[in-house]
Amino acid sequence: MLTSLRLRNFKSFSDQTVELSPLTVLLGANASGKSNFLDAIRLLQGIGLDLPLADVLRGRTEGGREIWPGLRGRAEEVARGGAKSFTLESRWALGREELTHEITVRVGSEPLVEHEALRAQGLGVLFDTPAMSLKGWDGFGPGSSPSKRGRSLRAGSDRHPARRSLLGQIEHHRGRGEGVRLNDVVELCHALQQAMRSTLSLDLSPSRMRGYAHRSLDHLGTAGENLSATMHRICQDEGRKAELLGLLSALYAPERVGIEFIETDLGDVLMCILEQDEVRISARSLSDGVLRILGKIAAVLTAPEGSLVLMEELEQGLHPAQVRRLVQILEGATQTSGQVVATTYAPSTLRAMSRDTLGRAVVFGRRAGVPGTVAQRLGTLPEFDVLLAKGVEHLFEAHWPET
C-alpha cells in the first residue's frame, strides 16, 4: 500500500507530503491540485512498468495504438514554475517491509534520472545513486555500481540507465559473502516495481462499456471496455456472484434480481441484467450511471491484493442513494485488501462517509504566503468536530476546508 507521497516542484506542488489510507478521498476546488496529485501516482505507475521517463511523461504509441497515455502537460509542464527537476518521495507498506523510494527527474528534451534512492526500515539504504555515479548519463562502466553498500549490484544492459528508473535495471552478480544481502535488495526492488504498476486509473466511458468482450480478458480496462468479460469472470464463482447480486439489489430500483450473459461461438460475452419482472436489459441499453457504478464495483471486486484504484469524481452520474451505497462498498472492501484514492466535489458523498473516512480525507487548496498547493487531512484541521456537527454542507458552503 502507498502510505504517503511527498511532491517537490511537481506541477502545482512546491513541497507537500500527503498521507494516504486504504480509502482516501481527495477534496478541493477546481485547480486546487487533486488531478496533479493523481498524475504523480500515475507517474509512479509508469516507473513500475519500467517505461523510459520520456514515455512516462509524453506517452507511448506502438503500431498506431496507445500503450501509455502520458501525463497532462507532458514533460514540458511537469516541473513547477520552470524548475529544471522535480522529486517524488513515496513510502510503501509491502507485507512486513516498509520502503521509501525517492526519485529526482531532470526535465528537458530528454527526461533523465538525476538521483534515485531506496531505503528499507530494517535494512537501511538499499541504493543511493546521485547523477555523478551515472557517468554523465552515458551508462555504467565495467564494475560500476548504483549502490555504495553493495558492490555487486549494477544496472542491466541498458546503455543509458538514466533514461528510466533503476528499479527495473538492477541485477545481482553474486560476490563472495554477499549473496543473501544483495538478493534481498533485488527482490525488494522488484516487489516495489510490482506495487507501483498495480494501479488502475479508471476513466470510465459508458459508450465503450456497452459492447461484447472476450471472456478470456482478465482486466476491466481503464475505460471499463471489458466490463462484460469482468462480470462474466466474477459470476463463475457462486460466492462472488451472490455478493455481486446483493450489491446490485441494494443499488437500483426497480430491484435487480439476476445477471446473465449472451455468448457468441467465438467466446465473446455481453452482460444482461434481469429485473424482478424477468425483463432482460443488456449492457447496450443500460444507462450511463448504471454502467459507471458497475465499472467501479467491478474494479474493486477484481482488484488484485495490494493494488491501487484511482477514481475521479466518485459521484459522477449517480443518484445520492447510489453514492451512499458505493461509499459503503468501498469502505468495506478496503478494510480487507486493496486501496482506493478518489476525488469528489459533492457534500452528499461526504455525508455517506464514516467519521473515520471523512477525517482521513485530504483537502487541497492554497494558503496565503505558502507557495503552491497545500494538502492536509480534514480531521487535523482546527475545530473539525465542532464544525462537522453543523453539517457537511455548512463546511463547504463556507469554504472552510480551502481557507
XYZ file of C-alpha atoms in Angstrom, residues 43 46-60 62 68 70 105 110-113 158 160-165 169:
32
model
C 3.972 8.627 -12.918
C 4.848 4.272 -15.331
C 8.075 3.775 -13.379
C 6.744 0.430 -12.163
C 6.050 -0.558 -15.770
C 9.752 0.126 -16.481
C 8.980 2.684 -19.174
C 11.554 5.284 -20.194
C 10.835 8.564 -18.409
C 10.224 10.288 -21.742
C 7.422 7.795 -22.452
C 6.015 8.063 -18.917
C 5.623 11.822 -19.318
C 4.776 12.136 -23.014
C 3.016 8.879 -23.777
C 3.856 5.855 -25.865
C 3.068 1.279 -30.838
C 0.578 4.550 -22.306
C 1.376 10.066 -20.684
C 13.892 13.665 -12.588
C 15.115 14.056 -22.737
C 13.895 13.499 -19.146
C 16.588 11.735 -17.088
C 17.093 10.404 -13.575
C 20.608 -0.548 -20.793
C 21.639 4.776 -20.911
C 20.328 3.796 -17.469
C 19.354 7.363 -16.527
C 16.535 7.243 -19.054
C 14.492 5.067 -16.708
C 14.239 4.170 -13.036
C 17.578 -2.385 -14.126
